[in-house]
Coordinates of C-alpha atoms in Angstrom, one line a residue:
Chain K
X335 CA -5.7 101.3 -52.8
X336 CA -3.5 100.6 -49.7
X337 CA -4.9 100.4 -46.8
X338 CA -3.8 101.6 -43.0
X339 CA -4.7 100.2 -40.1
X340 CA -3.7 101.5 -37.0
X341 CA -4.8 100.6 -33.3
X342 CA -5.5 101.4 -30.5
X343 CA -8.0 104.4 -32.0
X344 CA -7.2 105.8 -28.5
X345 CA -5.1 105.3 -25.4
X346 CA -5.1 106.7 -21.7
X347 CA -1.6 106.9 -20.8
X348 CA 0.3 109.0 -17.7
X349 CA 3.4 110.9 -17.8
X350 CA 6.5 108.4 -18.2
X351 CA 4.3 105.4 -19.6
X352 CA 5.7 103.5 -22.3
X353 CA 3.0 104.0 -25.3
X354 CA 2.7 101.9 -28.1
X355 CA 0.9 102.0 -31.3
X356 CA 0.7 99.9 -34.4
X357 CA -0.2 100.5 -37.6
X358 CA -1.2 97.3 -40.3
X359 CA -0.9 97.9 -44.0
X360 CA -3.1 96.0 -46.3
X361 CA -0.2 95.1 -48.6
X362 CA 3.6 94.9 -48.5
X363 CA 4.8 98.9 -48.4
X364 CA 8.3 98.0 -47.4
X365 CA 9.1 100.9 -45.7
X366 CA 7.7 103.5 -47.3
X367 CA 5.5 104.7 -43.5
X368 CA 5.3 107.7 -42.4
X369 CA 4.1 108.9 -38.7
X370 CA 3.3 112.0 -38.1
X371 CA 1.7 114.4 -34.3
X372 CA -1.2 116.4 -34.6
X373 CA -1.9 118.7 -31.5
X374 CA -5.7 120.4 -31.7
X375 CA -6.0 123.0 -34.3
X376 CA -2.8 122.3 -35.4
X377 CA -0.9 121.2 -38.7
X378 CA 0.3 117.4 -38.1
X379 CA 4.3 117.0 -37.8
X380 CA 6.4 114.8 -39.0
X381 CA 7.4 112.6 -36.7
X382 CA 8.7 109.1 -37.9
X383 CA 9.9 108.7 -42.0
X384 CA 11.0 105.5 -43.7
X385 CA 9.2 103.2 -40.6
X386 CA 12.3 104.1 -38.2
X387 CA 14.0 107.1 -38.8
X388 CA 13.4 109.8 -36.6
X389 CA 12.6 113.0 -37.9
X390 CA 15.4 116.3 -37.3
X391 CA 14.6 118.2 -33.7
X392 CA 12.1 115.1 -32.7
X393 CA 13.3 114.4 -29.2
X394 CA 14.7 110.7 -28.8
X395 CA 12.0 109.3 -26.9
X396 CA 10.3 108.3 -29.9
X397 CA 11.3 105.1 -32.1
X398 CA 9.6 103.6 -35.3
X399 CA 9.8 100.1 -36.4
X400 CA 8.8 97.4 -39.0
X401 CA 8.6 96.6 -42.4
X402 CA 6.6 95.0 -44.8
X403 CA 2.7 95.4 -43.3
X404 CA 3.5 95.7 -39.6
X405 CA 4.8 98.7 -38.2
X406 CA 5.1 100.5 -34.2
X407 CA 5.4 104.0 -33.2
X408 CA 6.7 103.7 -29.5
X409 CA 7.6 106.5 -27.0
X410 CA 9.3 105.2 -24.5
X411 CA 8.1 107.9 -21.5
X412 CA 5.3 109.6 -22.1
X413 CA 5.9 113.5 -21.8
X414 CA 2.9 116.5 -21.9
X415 CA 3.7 117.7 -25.0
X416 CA 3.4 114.1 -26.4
X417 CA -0.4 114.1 -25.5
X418 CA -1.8 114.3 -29.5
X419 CA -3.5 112.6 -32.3
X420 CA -0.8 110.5 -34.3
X421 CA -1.2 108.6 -38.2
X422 CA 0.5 106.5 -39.8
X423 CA 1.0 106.9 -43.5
X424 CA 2.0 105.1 -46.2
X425 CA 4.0 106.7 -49.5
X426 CA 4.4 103.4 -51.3
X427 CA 1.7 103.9 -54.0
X428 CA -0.3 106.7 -55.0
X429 CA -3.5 107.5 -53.4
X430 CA -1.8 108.1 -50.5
X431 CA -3.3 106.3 -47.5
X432 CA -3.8 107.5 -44.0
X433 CA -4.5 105.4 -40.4
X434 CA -7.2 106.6 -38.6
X435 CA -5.4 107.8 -36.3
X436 CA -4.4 107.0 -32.3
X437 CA -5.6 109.3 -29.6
X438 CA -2.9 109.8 -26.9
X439 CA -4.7 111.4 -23.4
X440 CA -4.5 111.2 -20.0
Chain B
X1212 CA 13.0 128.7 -43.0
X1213 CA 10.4 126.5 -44.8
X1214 CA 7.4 128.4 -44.7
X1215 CA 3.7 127.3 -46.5
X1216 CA 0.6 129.5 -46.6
X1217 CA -2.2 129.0 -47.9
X1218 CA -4.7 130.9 -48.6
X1219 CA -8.6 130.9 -50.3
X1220 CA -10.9 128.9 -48.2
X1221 CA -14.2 130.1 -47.0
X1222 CA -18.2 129.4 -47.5
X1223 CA -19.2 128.5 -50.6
X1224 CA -22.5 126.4 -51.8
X1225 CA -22.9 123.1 -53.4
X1226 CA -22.0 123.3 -56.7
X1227 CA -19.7 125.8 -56.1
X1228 CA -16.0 126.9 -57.0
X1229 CA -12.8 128.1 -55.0
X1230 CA -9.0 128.5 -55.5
X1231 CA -7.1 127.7 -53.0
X1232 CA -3.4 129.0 -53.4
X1233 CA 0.0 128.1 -51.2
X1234 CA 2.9 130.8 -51.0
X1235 CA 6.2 128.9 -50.1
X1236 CA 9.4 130.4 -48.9
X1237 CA 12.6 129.4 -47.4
X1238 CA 13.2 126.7 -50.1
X1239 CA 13.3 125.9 -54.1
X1240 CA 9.8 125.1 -54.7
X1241 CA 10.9 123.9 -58.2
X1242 CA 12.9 120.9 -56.8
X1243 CA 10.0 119.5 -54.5
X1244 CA 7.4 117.8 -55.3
X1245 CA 3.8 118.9 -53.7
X1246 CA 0.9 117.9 -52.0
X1247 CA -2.6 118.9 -51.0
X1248 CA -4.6 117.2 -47.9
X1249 CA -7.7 117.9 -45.8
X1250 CA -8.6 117.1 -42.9
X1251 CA -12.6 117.0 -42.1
X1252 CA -14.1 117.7 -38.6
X1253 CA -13.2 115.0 -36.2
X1254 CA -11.9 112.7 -38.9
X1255 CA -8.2 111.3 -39.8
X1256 CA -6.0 113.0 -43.0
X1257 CA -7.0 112.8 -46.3
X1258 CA -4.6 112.9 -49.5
X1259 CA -5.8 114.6 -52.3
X1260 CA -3.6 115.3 -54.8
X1261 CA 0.3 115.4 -55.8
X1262 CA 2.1 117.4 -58.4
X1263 CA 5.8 116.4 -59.1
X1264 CA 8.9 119.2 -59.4
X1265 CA 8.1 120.0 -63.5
X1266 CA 3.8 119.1 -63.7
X1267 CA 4.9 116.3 -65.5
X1268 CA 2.9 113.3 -63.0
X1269 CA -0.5 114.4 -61.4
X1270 CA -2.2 112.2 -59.4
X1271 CA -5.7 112.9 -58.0
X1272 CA -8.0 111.0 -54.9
X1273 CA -10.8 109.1 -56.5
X1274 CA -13.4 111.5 -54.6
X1275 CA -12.1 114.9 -56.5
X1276 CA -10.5 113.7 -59.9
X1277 CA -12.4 116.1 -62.6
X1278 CA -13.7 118.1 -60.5
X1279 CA -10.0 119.6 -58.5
X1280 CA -7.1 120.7 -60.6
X1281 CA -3.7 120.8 -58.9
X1282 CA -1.3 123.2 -60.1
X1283 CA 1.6 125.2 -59.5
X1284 CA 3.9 128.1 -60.7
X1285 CA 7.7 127.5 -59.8
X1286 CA 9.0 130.9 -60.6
X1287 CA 6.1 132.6 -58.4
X1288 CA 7.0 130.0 -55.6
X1289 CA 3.1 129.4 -55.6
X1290 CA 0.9 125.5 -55.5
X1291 CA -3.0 126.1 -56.5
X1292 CA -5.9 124.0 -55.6
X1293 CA -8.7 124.8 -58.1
X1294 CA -12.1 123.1 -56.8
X1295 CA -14.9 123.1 -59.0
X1296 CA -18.6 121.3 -58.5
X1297 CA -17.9 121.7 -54.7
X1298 CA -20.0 119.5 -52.4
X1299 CA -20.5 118.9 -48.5
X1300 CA -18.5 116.4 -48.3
X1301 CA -15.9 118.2 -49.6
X1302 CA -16.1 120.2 -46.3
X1303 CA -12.6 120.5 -44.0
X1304 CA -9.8 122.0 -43.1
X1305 CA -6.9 122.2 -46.6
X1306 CA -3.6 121.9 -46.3
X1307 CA -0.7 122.3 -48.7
X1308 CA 2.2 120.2 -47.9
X1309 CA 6.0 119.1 -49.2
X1310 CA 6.8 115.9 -50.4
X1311 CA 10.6 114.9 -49.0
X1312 CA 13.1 114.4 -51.5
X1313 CA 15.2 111.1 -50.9
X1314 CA 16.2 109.2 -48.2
X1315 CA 12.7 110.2 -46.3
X1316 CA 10.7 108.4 -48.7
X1317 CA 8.5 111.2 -49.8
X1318 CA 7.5 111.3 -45.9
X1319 CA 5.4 114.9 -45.8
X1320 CA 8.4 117.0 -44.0
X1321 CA 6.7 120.6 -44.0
X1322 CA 3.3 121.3 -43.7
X1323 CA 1.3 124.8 -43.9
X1324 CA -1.3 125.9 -41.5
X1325 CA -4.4 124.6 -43.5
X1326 CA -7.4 126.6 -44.7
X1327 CA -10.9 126.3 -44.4
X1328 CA -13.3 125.4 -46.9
X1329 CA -17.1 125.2 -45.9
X1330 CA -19.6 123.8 -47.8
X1331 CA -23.0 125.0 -47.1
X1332 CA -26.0 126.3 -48.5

């Protein structure tokens, strides 16, 4: 199985902070990685698709990069709708592998 | 509008069965291929199992193969989830997804609200 790394677990940002998060695969997925925004007792949304497109009606703030093992989700100014859970997946290989996950807070 | 609701959770014992269903609309489910996830309390995504467009491929998560059985009925727009030999660990939130066709590199574009299945004697 593939396996997703993604750090910081967490991260204390403000409003208009650059935030960046990484997300390691255990083998070469090209860019098969997915990043998706979970808000609390909500279904996660998609996000980023194929490492660096950005996903229709996601506002431009956030970017997606890499290829191979080594990807980034950045936003680039931190708004208050941005503060959520986000994971990185991978859709290279079946089982379908999941980060744990990066807490964005104040 | 893509829409995905599931339905079926609730409390059931160890050892126990449920049926989870999905109802889409606002798209040909026939063309997509489908997914189910969970999400335990506190804890990151979990795939469980796919289904291509025609039940032709079936791939399962270690943790549930022969004891979940993915499923789905094109013409009645419905994906089922059939979990048998239910334990606690099995406990979370379930979610029935769609796999993107194409250029997104089967990213997960639509997702439905998730249902609950507790596991608990």
């Amino acid at each position: 199985d593939i396996q997703m790394t993604q750090s910081p677990s967490s991260v204390s940002a403000s409003v208009g902070d650059r935030v960046t998060i990484t997300c390691r695969a255990s083998q070469d997925i090209a860019t098969w990685l997915s990043w998706y925004q979970q808000k609390p007792g909500r279904a996660p949304q998609l996000v980023i698709f194929a490492a660096s497109s950005l996903e229709s009606g996601v506002p431009s703030r956030f970017s997606g990069s890499g290829s191979g093992t080594d990807f980034t989700l950045t936003i680039s100014s931190l708004q208050p709708e941005d503060f959520a859970t986000y994971y990185c997946q991978q859709a290279k290989s079946f089982p379908r592998t999941f980060g744990g996950g990066t807490k964005v807070e104040i | 509008e893509v829409q995905l609701m599931e339905s079926g959770g609730g409390l059931v014992k160890p050892g126990g069965s449920l049926r989870l269903s999905c109802a889409a609309s606002g798209f040909t489910l026939g063309s997509y291929t489908m997914t189910w996830l969970r999400q335990a309390p506190g804890k990151s995504l979990e795939w469980i199992a796919s289904i291509n467009s025609r039940s032709t491929y079936i791939y399962y998560t270690d943790s549930v193969r022969g004891r979940f059985t993915i499923s789905r009925d094109n013409a009645k727009n419905s994906l089922f989830l059939q979990m048998d030999s239910l334990r606690v660990e099995d406990m979370a939130v379930y979610y029935c997804a769609r796999d993107s066709s194409g250029y997104k590199m089967a990213a997960i574009d639509y997702w439905g609200q998730g249902t609950l299945v507790t596991v608990s004697s």
